[in-house]
Short mmCIF file of C-alpha atoms and ligand atoms in Angstrom, two decimals:
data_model
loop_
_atom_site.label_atom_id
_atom_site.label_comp_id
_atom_site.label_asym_id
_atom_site.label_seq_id
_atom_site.Cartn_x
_atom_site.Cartn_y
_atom_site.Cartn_z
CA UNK A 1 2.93 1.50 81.09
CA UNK A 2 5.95 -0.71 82.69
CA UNK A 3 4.09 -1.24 85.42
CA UNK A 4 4.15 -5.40 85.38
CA UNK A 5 1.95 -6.59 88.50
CA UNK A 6 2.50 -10.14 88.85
CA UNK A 7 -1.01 -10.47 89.87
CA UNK A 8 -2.87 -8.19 86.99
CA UNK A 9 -6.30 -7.32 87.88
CA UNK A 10 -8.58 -8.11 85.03
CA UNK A 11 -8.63 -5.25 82.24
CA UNK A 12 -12.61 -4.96 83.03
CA UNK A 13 -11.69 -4.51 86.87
CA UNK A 14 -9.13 -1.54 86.17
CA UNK A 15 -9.82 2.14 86.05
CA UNK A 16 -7.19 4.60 85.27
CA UNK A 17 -6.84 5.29 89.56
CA UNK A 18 -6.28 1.87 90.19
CA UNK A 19 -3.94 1.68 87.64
CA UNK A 20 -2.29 4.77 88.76
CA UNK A 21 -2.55 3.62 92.48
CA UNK A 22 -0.98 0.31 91.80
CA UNK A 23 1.67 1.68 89.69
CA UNK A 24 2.67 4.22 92.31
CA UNK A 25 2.98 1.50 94.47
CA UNK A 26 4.52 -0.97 92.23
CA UNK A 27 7.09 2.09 91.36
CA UNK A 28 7.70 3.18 94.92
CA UNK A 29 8.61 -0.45 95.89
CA UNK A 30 10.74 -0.77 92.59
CA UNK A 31 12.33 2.71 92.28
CA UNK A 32 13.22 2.96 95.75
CA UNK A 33 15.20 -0.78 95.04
CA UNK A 34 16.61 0.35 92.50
CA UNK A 35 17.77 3.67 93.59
CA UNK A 36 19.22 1.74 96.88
CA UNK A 37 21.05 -0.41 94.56
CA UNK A 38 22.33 2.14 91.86
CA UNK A 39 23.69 4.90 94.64
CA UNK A 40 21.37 7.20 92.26
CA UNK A 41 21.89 10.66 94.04
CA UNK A 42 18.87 13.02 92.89
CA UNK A 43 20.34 15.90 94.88
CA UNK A 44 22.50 18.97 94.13
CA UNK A 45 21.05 20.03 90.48
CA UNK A 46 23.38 21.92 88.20
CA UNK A 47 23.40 25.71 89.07
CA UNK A 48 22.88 26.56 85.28
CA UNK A 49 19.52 28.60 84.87
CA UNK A 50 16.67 27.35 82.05
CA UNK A 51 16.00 29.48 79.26
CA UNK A 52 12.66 30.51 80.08
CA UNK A 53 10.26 33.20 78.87
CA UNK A 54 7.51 34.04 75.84
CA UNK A 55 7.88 33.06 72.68
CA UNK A 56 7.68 36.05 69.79
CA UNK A 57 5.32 35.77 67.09
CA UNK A 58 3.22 32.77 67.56
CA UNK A 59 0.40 32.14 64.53
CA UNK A 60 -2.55 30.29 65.29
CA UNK A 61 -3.18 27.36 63.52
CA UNK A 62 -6.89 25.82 61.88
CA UNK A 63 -5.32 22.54 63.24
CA UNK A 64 -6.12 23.38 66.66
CA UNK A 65 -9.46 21.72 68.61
CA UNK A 66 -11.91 24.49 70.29
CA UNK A 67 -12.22 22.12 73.46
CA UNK A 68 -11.56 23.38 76.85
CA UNK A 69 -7.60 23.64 77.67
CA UNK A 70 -6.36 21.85 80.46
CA UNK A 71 -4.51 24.20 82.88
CA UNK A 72 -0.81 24.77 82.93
CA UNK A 73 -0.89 23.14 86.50
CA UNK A 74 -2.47 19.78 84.96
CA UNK A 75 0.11 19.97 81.53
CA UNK A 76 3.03 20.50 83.90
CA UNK A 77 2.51 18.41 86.49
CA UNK A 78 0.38 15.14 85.53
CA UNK A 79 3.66 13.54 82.90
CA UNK A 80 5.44 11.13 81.56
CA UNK A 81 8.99 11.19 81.34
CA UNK A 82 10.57 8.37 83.09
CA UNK A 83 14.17 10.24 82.45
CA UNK A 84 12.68 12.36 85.25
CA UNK A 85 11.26 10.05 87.65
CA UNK A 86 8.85 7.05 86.97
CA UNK A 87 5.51 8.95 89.14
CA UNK A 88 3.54 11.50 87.59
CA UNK A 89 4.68 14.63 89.81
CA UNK A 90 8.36 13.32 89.25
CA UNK A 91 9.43 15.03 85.98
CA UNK A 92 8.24 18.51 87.87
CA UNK A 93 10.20 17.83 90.51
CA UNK A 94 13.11 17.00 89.00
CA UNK A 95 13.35 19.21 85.66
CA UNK A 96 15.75 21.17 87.47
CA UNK A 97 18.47 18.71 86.42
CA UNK A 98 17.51 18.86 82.45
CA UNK A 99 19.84 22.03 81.67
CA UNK A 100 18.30 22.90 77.81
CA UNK A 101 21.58 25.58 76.57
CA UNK A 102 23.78 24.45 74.57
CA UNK A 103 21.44 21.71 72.65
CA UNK A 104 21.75 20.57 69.28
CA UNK A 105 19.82 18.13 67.51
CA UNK A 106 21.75 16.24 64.80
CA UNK A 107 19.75 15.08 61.61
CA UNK A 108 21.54 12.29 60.02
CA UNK A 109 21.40 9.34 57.77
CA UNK A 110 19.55 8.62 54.43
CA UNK A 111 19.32 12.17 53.60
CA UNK A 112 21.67 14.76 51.44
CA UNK A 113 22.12 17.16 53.95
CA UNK A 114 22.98 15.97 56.97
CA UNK A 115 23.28 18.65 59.93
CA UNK A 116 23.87 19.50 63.32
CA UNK A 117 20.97 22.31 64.23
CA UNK A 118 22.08 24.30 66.94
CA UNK A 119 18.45 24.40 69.01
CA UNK A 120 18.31 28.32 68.53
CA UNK A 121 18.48 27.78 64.44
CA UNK A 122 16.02 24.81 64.83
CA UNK A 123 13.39 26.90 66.73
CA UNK A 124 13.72 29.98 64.01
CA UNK A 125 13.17 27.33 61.11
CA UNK A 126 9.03 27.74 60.63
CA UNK A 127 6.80 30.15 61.80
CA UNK A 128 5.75 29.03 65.23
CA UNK A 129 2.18 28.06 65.54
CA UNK A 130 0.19 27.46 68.69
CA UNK A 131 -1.16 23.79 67.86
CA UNK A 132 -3.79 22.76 70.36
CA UNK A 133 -4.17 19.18 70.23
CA UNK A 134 -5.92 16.53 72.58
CA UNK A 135 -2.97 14.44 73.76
CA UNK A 136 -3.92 10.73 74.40
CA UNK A 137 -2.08 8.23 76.34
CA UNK A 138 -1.92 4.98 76.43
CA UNK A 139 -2.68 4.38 80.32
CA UNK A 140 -6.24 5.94 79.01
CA UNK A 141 -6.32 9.11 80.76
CA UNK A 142 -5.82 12.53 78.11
CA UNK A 143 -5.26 16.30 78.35
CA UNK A 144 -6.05 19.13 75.58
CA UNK A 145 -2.09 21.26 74.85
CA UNK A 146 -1.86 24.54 73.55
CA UNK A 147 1.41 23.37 72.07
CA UNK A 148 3.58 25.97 70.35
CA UNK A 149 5.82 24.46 67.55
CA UNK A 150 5.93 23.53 63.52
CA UNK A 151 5.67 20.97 61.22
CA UNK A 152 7.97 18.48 61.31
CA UNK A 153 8.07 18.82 57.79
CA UNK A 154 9.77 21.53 57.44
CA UNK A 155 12.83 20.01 58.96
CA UNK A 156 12.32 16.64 56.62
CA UNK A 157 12.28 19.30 53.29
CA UNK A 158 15.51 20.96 54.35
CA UNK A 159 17.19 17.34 54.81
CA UNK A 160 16.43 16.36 51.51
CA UNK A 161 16.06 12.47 52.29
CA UNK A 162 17.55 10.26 50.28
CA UNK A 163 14.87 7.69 48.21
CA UNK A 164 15.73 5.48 50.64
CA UNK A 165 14.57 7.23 53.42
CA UNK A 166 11.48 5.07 54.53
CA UNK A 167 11.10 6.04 58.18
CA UNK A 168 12.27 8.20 60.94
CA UNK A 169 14.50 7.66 63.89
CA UNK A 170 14.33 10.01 67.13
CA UNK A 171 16.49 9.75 69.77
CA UNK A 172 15.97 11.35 73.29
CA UNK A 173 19.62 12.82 74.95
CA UNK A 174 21.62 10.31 76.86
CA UNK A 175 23.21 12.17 79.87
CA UNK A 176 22.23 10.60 83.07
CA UNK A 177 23.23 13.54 84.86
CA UNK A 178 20.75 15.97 83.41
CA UNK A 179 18.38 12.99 83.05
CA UNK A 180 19.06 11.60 86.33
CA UNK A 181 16.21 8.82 85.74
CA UNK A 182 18.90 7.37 83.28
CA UNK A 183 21.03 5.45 86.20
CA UNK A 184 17.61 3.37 86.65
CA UNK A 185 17.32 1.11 84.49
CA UNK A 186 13.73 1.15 84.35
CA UNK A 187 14.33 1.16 80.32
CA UNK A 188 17.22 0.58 77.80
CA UNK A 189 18.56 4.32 77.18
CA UNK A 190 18.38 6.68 75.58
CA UNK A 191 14.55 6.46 74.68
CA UNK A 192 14.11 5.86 70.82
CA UNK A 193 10.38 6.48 68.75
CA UNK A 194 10.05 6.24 65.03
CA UNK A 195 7.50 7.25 62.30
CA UNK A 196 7.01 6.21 58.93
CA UNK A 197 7.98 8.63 56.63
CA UNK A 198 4.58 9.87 55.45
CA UNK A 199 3.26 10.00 59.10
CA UNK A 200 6.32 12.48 59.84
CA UNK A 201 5.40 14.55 56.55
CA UNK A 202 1.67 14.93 58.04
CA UNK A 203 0.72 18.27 58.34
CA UNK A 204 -0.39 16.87 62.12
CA UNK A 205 2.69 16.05 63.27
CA UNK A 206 4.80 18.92 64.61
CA UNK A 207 7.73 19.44 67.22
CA UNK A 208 6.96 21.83 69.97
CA UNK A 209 9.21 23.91 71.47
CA UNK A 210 6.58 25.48 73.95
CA UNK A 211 3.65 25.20 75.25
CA UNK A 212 1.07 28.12 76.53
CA UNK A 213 2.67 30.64 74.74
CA UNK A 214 5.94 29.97 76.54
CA UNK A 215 9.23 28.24 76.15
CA UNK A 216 8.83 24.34 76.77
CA UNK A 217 9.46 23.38 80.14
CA UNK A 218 11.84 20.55 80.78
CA UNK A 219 9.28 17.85 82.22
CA UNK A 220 7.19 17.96 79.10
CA UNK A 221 10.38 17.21 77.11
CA UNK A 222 12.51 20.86 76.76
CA UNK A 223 13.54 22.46 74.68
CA UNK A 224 12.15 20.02 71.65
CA UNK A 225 9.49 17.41 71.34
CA UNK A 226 7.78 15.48 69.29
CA UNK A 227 3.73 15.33 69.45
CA UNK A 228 1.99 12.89 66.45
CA UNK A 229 -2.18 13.82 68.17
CA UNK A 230 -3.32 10.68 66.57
CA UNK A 231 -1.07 8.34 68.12
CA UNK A 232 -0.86 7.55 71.95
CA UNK A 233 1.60 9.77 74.11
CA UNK A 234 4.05 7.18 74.28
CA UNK A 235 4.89 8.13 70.75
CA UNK A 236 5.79 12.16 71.12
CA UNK A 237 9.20 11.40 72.61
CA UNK A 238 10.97 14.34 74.48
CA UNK A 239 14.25 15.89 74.64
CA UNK A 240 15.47 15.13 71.36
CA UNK A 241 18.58 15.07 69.82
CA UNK A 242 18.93 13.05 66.87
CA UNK A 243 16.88 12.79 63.88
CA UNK A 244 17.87 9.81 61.79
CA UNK A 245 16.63 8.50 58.55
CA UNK A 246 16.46 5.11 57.83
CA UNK A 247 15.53 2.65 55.27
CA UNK A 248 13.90 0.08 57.63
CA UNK A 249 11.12 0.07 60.55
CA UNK A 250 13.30 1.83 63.28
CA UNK A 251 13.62 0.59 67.12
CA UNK A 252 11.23 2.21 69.42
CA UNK A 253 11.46 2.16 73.19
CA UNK A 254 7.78 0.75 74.38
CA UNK A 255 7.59 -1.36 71.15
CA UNK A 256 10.97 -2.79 71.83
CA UNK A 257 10.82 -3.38 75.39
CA UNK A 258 6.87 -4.93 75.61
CA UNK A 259 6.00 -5.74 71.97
CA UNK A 260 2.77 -7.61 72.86
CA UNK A 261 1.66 -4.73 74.67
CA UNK A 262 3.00 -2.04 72.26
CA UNK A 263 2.90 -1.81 68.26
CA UNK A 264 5.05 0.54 66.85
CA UNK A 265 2.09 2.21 64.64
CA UNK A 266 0.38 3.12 68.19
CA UNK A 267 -2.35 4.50 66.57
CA UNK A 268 -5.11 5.67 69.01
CA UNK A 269 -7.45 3.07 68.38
CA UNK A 270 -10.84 2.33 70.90
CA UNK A 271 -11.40 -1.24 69.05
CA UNK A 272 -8.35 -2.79 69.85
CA UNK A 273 -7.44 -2.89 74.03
CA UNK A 274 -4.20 -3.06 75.64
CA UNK A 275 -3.92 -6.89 77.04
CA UNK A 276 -4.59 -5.11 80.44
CA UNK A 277 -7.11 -2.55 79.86
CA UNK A 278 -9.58 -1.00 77.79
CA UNK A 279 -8.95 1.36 75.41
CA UNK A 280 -12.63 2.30 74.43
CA UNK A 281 -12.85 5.11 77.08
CA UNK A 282 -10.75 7.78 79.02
CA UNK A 283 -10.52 10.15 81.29
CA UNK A 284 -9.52 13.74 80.57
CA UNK A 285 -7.31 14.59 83.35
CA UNK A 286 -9.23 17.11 85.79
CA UNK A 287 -12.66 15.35 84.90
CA UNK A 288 -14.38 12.28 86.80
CA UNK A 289 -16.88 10.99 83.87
CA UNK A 290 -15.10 8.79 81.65
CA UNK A 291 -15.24 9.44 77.63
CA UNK A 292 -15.56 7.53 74.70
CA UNK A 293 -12.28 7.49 72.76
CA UNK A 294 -12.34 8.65 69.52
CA UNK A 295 -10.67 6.62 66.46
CA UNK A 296 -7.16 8.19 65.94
CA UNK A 297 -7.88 10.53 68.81
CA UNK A 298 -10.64 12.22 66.62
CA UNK A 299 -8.23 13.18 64.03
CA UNK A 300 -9.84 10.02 61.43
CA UNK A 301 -10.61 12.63 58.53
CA UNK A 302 -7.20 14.00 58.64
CA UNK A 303 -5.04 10.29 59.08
CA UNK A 304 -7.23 7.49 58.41
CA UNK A 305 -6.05 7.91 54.40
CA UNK A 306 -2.40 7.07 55.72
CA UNK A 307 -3.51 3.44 56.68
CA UNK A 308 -5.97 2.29 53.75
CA UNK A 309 -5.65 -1.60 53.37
CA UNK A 310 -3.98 -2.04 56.91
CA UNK A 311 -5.86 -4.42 59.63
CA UNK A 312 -4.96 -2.11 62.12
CA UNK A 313 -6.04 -4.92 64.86
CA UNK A 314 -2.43 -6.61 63.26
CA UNK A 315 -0.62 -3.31 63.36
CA UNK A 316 -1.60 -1.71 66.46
N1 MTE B 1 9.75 10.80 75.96
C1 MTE B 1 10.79 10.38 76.71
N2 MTE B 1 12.03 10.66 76.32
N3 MTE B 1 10.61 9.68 77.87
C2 MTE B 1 9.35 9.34 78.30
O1 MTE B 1 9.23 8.69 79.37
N4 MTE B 1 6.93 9.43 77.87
C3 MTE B 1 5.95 9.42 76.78
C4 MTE B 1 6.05 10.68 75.91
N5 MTE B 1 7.42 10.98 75.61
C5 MTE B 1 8.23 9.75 77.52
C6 MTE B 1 8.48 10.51 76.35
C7 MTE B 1 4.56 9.27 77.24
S1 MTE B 1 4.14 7.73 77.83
C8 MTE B 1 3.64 10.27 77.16
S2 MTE B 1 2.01 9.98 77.54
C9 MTE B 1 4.02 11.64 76.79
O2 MTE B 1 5.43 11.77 76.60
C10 MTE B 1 3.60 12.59 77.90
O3 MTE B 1 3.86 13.91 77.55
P1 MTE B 1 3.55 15.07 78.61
O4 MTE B 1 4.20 14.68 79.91
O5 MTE B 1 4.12 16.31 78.04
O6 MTE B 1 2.05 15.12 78.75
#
């Protein structure tokens, strides 16, 4: 996603391995700079244990695609959380340093009643459902999650917003020891992501506190996450702990930081390609054919109503 090479091959040239190959390299070269520079010290993890273990009472949900899972190998170790490390087997590697108890997530802003959810409340607000959605990121590779969570919804009703709550605000935690990634700065911390309000209100769009039946672990964003299917990845941020409501188009991270490259609507969308690459196929991680991506990730008859009269070339 970062991943600036002076010399960009063209976006016909590129396949997801290069991509990844070049990145790695580009991020070994960079990282290793930057940790030489920063005195970032990735050793000696807090002795505190995770929270761990199955979660009770789990529905299943019609939401959920019959396509093949990937494994818990794949959803655990292929990720994105550059908090954790900027490779893909970073965030494994180093979730030992993301310490989940105590947590709170604070919802705030345009709404009547504000509150600071303890994470144990927040997780005991909905029935849990197991959610399995195909997850599609931007660097066009994509997994299919058994993700266990609820609506986001649910949390929006018992906030009451405010009529001039327009959008949502989420805010990753800012603790660069726990997220030792956060002494790099590879981005401006902590990691921000917005939706419009009616996108959060979707039935679609939960926050997961698991995944496989268990508790979340910490490199897919413990112990709460966003995940919006339709979108690209970039958009389910992890590790939250604020919830704001706000009356205007909120900051996000990629959209702030590369704005050509990124639109803060991130809609999956095979018509419209990143300046570097295409966007028209993927690979499903564990696969070697590529696939055609589907508009909105394949969820079109569920979303496509929420952007009627938008030239979603201009708001990608
Ligand atoms: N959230 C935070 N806080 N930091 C990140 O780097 N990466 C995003 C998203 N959420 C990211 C994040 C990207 S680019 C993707 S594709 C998904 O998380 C990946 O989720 P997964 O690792 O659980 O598959």
């Amino acid at each position: 996603m970062l991943i600036k090479k002076p010399a960009d091959i063209k976006s016909s040239e590129i396949t997801p391995r290069e991509l990844y190959l070049n990145r790695r390299q580009f991020m070994l070269s960079t990282s290793a700079a930057a940790l030489a520079f920063t005195g970032v010290n990735f050793a000696n993890p807090p002795a505190q244990a995770q929270s761990a273990g199955k979660l009770a009472n789990v529905k299943k949900s019609n939401f959920s695609t019959s396509e093949k899972l990937n494994s818990l190998k794949e959803i655990t170790n292929y990720n994105n959380f550059y908090e954790l490390g900027t490779d893909k087997e970073d965030p494994a590697a180093n979730a030992k340093y993301l310490t989940t108890r105590p947590w709170t997530v604070a919802v705030e802003g345009e709404v009547k009643k504000a509150k600071t959810y303890d994470i144990e409340e927040l997780t005991k607000l909905a029935p849990l459902e197991e959610r399995i959605y195909r997850l599609r990121c931007v660097e066009a590779w994509s997994m299919v999650i058994p993700w266990v969570g609820f609506p986001l919804s649910a949390l929006v009703k018992l906030a009451e917003p405010t009529g001039n709550a327009k959008f949502i605000q989420f805010v990753t935690l800012h603790d660069p020891k726990r997220l030792p990634g956060q002494k790099i700065p590879t981005m401006e911390w902590p990691y921000v992501e917005g939706l419009r309000m009616d996108e959060a209100m979707h039935p679609l769009t939960i926050l997961s506190v698991g995944l496989y039946g268990e508790v979340l672990p910490a490199q897919n964003g413990a112990p709460i996450r966003l995940v919006v299917p339709w979108k690209y990845g970039f958009k389910s941020i992890k590790s939250i702990v604020k919830v704001r409501f706000v009356d205007k188009q909120p900051a996000a991270s990629w959209n702030m930081m590369q704005p050509q490259e990124y639109g803060f609507y991130s809609n999956v969308n095979p018509e419209v390609d990143h300046p570097r690459w295409t966007q028209a196929t993927e690979r499903r991680i564990g696969e070697l054919r590529r696939r055609k991506t589907l508009m909105f990730n394949g969820y079109g008859e569920q979303v496509a109503s929420l952007y009627s009269g938008m030239d979603l070339k201009k708001f990608y």
